[in-house]
């Protein structure tokens, strides 16, 4: 009697597959990190204090934006499945923002609600010569 992994797992757990999986995780982490870096550094310092969010003229038509948001949302759902590398929950949030379900200020405000997160973002902004985000009263 043979004890160990079933035969069908031999093709799933090859060195090449594990290396591809690990490389995919690293690439997704770096892309998410760069996206977050650009987002938080480019925000104006009074972003969290603004209460009126006006409609700005977009270069992407609303239908195209919603289709793109739906695609990003679905990709986020797939990446949220355990065992699949990637920033699933972040992409779900970005997809909801692009589809118009959640306002961007609400989503970013939710991310920055905790003082420790806001302190880290402000440290990052300081490194790039930007003013810190001002906390709402």
PDB file of C-alpha atoms in Angstrom:
ATOM      1  CA  UNK A   1       0.000   0.000   0.000  1.00  0.00           C
ATOM      2  CA  UNK A   2       1.345   3.341  -1.081  1.00  0.00           C
ATOM      3  CA  UNK A   3       1.030   6.271   1.336  1.00  0.00           C
ATOM      4  CA  UNK A   4       1.323   9.825   0.080  1.00  0.00           C
ATOM      5  CA  UNK A   5      -0.271  12.145  -2.385  1.00  0.00           C
ATOM      6  CA  UNK A   6      -2.734  10.805  -4.963  1.00  0.00           C
ATOM      7  CA  UNK A   7      -1.438  10.225  -8.492  1.00  0.00           C
ATOM      8  CA  UNK A   8      -3.383  13.123 -10.039  1.00  0.00           C
ATOM      9  CA  UNK A   9      -1.436  15.624  -7.885  1.00  0.00           C
ATOM     10  CA  UNK A  10       1.899  14.753  -9.510  1.00  0.00           C
ATOM     11  CA  UNK A  11       1.174  17.019 -12.498  1.00  0.00           C
ATOM     12  CA  UNK A  12      -0.098  19.821 -10.262  1.00  0.00           C
ATOM     13  CA  UNK A  13       2.884  19.974  -7.943  1.00  0.00           C
ATOM     14  CA  UNK A  14       5.805  20.012 -10.334  1.00  0.00           C
ATOM     15  CA  UNK A  15       8.712  22.345  -9.707  1.00  0.00           C
ATOM     16  CA  UNK A  16       7.843  24.362 -12.808  1.00  0.00           C
ATOM     17  CA  UNK A  17       4.246  24.865 -11.706  1.00  0.00           C
ATOM     18  CA  UNK A  18       5.300  25.930  -8.218  1.00  0.00           C
ATOM     19  CA  UNK A  19       7.824  28.346  -9.713  1.00  0.00           C
ATOM     20  CA  UNK A  20       5.144  29.804 -12.026  1.00  0.00           C
ATOM     21  CA  UNK A  21       2.775  30.184  -9.084  1.00  0.00           C
ATOM     22  CA  UNK A  22       5.433  31.895  -6.961  1.00  0.00           C
ATOM     23  CA  UNK A  23       6.458  34.179  -9.837  1.00  0.00           C
ATOM     24  CA  UNK A  24       2.804  35.082 -10.457  1.00  0.00           C
ATOM     25  CA  UNK A  25       2.396  36.046  -6.805  1.00  0.00           C
ATOM     26  CA  UNK A  26       5.483  38.259  -6.943  1.00  0.00           C
ATOM     27  CA  UNK A  27       4.365  39.993 -10.161  1.00  0.00           C
ATOM     28  CA  UNK A  28       0.849  40.654  -8.806  1.00  0.00           C
ATOM     29  CA  UNK A  29       2.294  41.975  -5.538  1.00  0.00           C
ATOM     30  CA  UNK A  30       4.654  44.352  -7.348  1.00  0.00           C
ATOM     31  CA  UNK A  31       1.887  45.611  -9.670  1.00  0.00           C
ATOM     32  CA  UNK A  32      -0.480  46.222  -6.764  1.00  0.00           C
ATOM     33  CA  UNK A  33       2.269  47.939  -4.794  1.00  0.00           C
ATOM     34  CA  UNK A  34       3.096  50.266  -7.698  1.00  0.00           C
ATOM     35  CA  UNK A  35      -0.580  51.055  -8.300  1.00  0.00           C
ATOM     36  CA  UNK A  36      -1.092  51.850  -4.604  1.00  0.00           C
ATOM     37  CA  UNK A  37       2.062  53.947  -4.529  1.00  0.00           C
ATOM     38  CA  UNK A  38       0.927  56.051  -7.474  1.00  0.00           C
ATOM     39  CA  UNK A  39      -2.595  56.391  -6.087  1.00  0.00           C
ATOM     40  CA  UNK A  40      -1.645  57.494  -2.577  1.00  0.00           C
ATOM     41  CA  UNK A  41       1.167  59.804  -3.650  1.00  0.00           C
ATOM     42  CA  UNK A  42      -0.972  61.603  -6.250  1.00  0.00           C
ATOM     43  CA  UNK A  43      -3.943  62.274  -3.938  1.00  0.00           C
ATOM     44  CA  UNK A  44      -4.315  65.944  -2.956  1.00  0.00           C
ATOM     45  CA  UNK A  45      -3.579  66.615   0.706  1.00  0.00           C
ATOM     46  CA  UNK A  46      -7.169  67.727   1.415  1.00  0.00           C
ATOM     47  CA  UNK A  47      -8.752  64.668  -0.234  1.00  0.00           C
ATOM     48  CA  UNK A  48     -10.209  63.269   2.987  1.00  0.00           C
ATOM     49  CA  UNK A  49     -11.673  66.674   3.931  1.00  0.00           C
ATOM     50  CA  UNK A  50     -13.706  67.161   0.754  1.00  0.00           C
ATOM     51  CA  UNK A  51     -17.392  66.521   1.204  1.00  0.00           C
ATOM     52  CA  UNK A  52     -18.822  67.388  -2.186  1.00  0.00           C
ATOM     53  CA  UNK A  53     -17.744  65.056  -4.933  1.00  0.00           C
ATOM     54  CA  UNK A  54     -18.649  66.665  -8.241  1.00  0.00           C
ATOM     55  CA  UNK A  55     -18.969  64.837 -11.504  1.00  0.00           C
ATOM     56  CA  UNK A  56     -15.893  65.478 -13.566  1.00  0.00           C
ATOM     57  CA  UNK A  57     -15.830  65.007 -17.289  1.00  0.00           C
ATOM     58  CA  UNK A  58     -14.317  61.607 -17.946  1.00  0.00           C
ATOM     59  CA  UNK A  59     -12.302  60.621 -20.968  1.00  0.00           C
ATOM     60  CA  UNK A  60     -13.833  57.145 -20.771  1.00  0.00           C
ATOM     61  CA  UNK A  61     -17.536  56.941 -21.639  1.00  0.00           C
ATOM     62  CA  UNK A  62     -19.731  55.687 -18.781  1.00  0.00           C
ATOM     63  CA  UNK A  63     -20.589  52.470 -20.633  1.00  0.00           C
ATOM     64  CA  UNK A  64     -16.933  51.684 -21.292  1.00  0.00           C
ATOM     65  CA  UNK A  65     -16.084  52.507 -17.705  1.00  0.00           C
ATOM     66  CA  UNK A  66     -18.789  50.169 -16.422  1.00  0.00           C
ATOM     67  CA  UNK A  67     -17.682  47.344 -18.712  1.00  0.00           C
ATOM     68  CA  UNK A  68     -14.076  47.812 -17.585  1.00  0.00           C
ATOM     69  CA  UNK A  69     -15.257  47.885 -13.962  1.00  0.00           C
ATOM     70  CA  UNK A  70     -17.250  44.680 -14.435  1.00  0.00           C
ATOM     71  CA  UNK A  71     -14.190  42.974 -15.927  1.00  0.00           C
ATOM     72  CA  UNK A  72     -11.955  44.108 -13.066  1.00  0.00           C
ATOM     73  CA  UNK A  73     -14.639  43.065 -10.569  1.00  0.00           C
ATOM     74  CA  UNK A  74     -14.857  39.567 -12.075  1.00  0.00           C
ATOM     75  CA  UNK A  75     -11.055  39.273 -12.169  1.00  0.00           C
ATOM     76  CA  UNK A  76     -10.992  40.262  -8.499  1.00  0.00           C
ATOM     77  CA  UNK A  77     -13.542  37.573  -7.668  1.00  0.00           C
ATOM     78  CA  UNK A  78     -11.415  34.957  -9.423  1.00  0.00           C
ATOM     79  CA  UNK A  79      -8.252  36.150  -7.671  1.00  0.00           C
ATOM     80  CA  UNK A  80     -10.071  36.013  -4.312  1.00  0.00           C
ATOM     81  CA  UNK A  81     -10.354  32.249  -4.563  1.00  0.00           C
ATOM     82  CA  UNK A  82      -7.854  30.616  -2.186  1.00  0.00           C
ATOM     83  CA  UNK A  83      -4.828  29.259  -4.010  1.00  0.00           C
ATOM     84  CA  UNK A  84      -4.918  31.791  -6.854  1.00  0.00           C
ATOM     85  CA  UNK A  85      -2.285  34.521  -6.461  1.00  0.00           C
ATOM     86  CA  UNK A  86      -3.279  38.143  -6.734  1.00  0.00           C
ATOM     87  CA  UNK A  87      -4.902  41.112  -5.029  1.00  0.00           C
ATOM     88  CA  UNK A  88      -8.482  39.873  -5.357  1.00  0.00           C
ATOM     89  CA  UNK A  89     -10.264  41.993  -2.764  1.00  0.00           C
ATOM     90  CA  UNK A  90      -8.539  45.191  -3.893  1.00  0.00           C
ATOM     91  CA  UNK A  91      -9.599  44.542  -7.504  1.00  0.00           C
ATOM     92  CA  UNK A  92     -13.164  43.853  -6.378  1.00  0.00           C
ATOM     93  CA  UNK A  93     -13.193  47.294  -4.739  1.00  0.00           C
ATOM     94  CA  UNK A  94     -11.702  49.001  -7.795  1.00  0.00           C
ATOM     95  CA  UNK A  95     -14.270  47.275 -10.014  1.00  0.00           C
ATOM     96  CA  UNK A  96     -17.110  48.474  -7.776  1.00  0.00           C
ATOM     97  CA  UNK A  97     -15.774  52.035  -7.978  1.00  0.00           C
ATOM     98  CA  UNK A  98     -15.529  51.929 -11.785  1.00  0.00           C
ATOM     99  CA  UNK A  99     -19.049  50.519 -12.103  1.00  0.00           C
ATOM    100  CA  UNK A 100     -20.381  53.373  -9.969  1.00  0.00           C
ATOM    101  CA  UNK A 101     -21.607  51.157  -7.121  1.00  0.00           C
ATOM    102  CA  UNK A 102     -19.205  52.742  -4.611  1.00  0.00           C
ATOM    103  CA  UNK A 103     -17.890  56.308  -4.682  1.00  0.00           C
ATOM    104  CA  UNK A 104     -14.080  56.555  -4.907  1.00  0.00           C
ATOM    105  CA  UNK A 105     -13.924  58.806  -1.865  1.00  0.00           C
ATOM    106  CA  UNK A 106     -15.857  56.256   0.183  1.00  0.00           C
ATOM    107  CA  UNK A 107     -13.539  53.433  -0.877  1.00  0.00           C
ATOM    108  CA  UNK A 108     -10.290  55.324  -0.268  1.00  0.00           C
ATOM    109  CA  UNK A 109     -11.707  56.754   2.964  1.00  0.00           C
ATOM    110  CA  UNK A 110     -12.482  53.206   4.113  1.00  0.00           C
ATOM    111  CA  UNK A 111      -8.890  52.184   3.396  1.00  0.00           C
ATOM    112  CA  UNK A 112      -7.501  55.205   5.259  1.00  0.00           C
ATOM    113  CA  UNK A 113      -9.888  55.064   8.223  1.00  0.00           C
ATOM    114  CA  UNK A 114      -7.346  53.441  10.519  1.00  0.00           C
ATOM    115  CA  UNK A 115      -4.747  55.863  11.926  1.00  0.00           C
ATOM    116  CA  UNK A 116      -1.873  53.409  11.445  1.00  0.00           C
ATOM    117  CA  UNK A 117      -2.660  53.056   7.721  1.00  0.00           C
ATOM    118  CA  UNK A 118      -2.929  56.825   7.317  1.00  0.00           C
ATOM    119  CA  UNK A 119       0.400  57.287   9.136  1.00  0.00           C
ATOM    120  CA  UNK A 120       2.117  54.853   6.750  1.00  0.00           C
ATOM    121  CA  UNK A 121       0.593  56.583   3.723  1.00  0.00           C
ATOM    122  CA  UNK A 122       1.743  59.962   5.057  1.00  0.00           C
ATOM    123  CA  UNK A 123       5.271  58.578   5.575  1.00  0.00           C
ATOM    124  CA  UNK A 124       5.218  57.407   1.963  1.00  0.00           C
ATOM    125  CA  UNK A 125       3.996  60.805   0.763  1.00  0.00           C
ATOM    126  CA  UNK A 126       6.767  62.498   2.777  1.00  0.00           C
ATOM    127  CA  UNK A 127       9.396  60.398   0.963  1.00  0.00           C
ATOM    128  CA  UNK A 128       8.118  61.727  -2.353  1.00  0.00           C
ATOM    129  CA  UNK A 129       7.978  65.345  -1.160  1.00  0.00           C
ATOM    130  CA  UNK A 130       4.187  65.561  -0.873  1.00  0.00           C
ATOM    131  CA  UNK A 131       2.216  67.110   1.984  1.00  0.00           C
ATOM    132  CA  UNK A 132       0.597  64.612   4.372  1.00  0.00           C
ATOM    133  CA  UNK A 133      -3.104  63.822   4.014  1.00  0.00           C
ATOM    134  CA  UNK A 134      -5.061  65.864   6.512  1.00  0.00           C
ATOM    135  CA  UNK A 135      -7.264  63.889   8.880  1.00  0.00           C
ATOM    136  CA  UNK A 136     -10.969  64.698   8.981  1.00  0.00           C
ATOM    137  CA  UNK A 137     -12.202  66.162  12.273  1.00  0.00           C
TER     138      UNK A 137
END
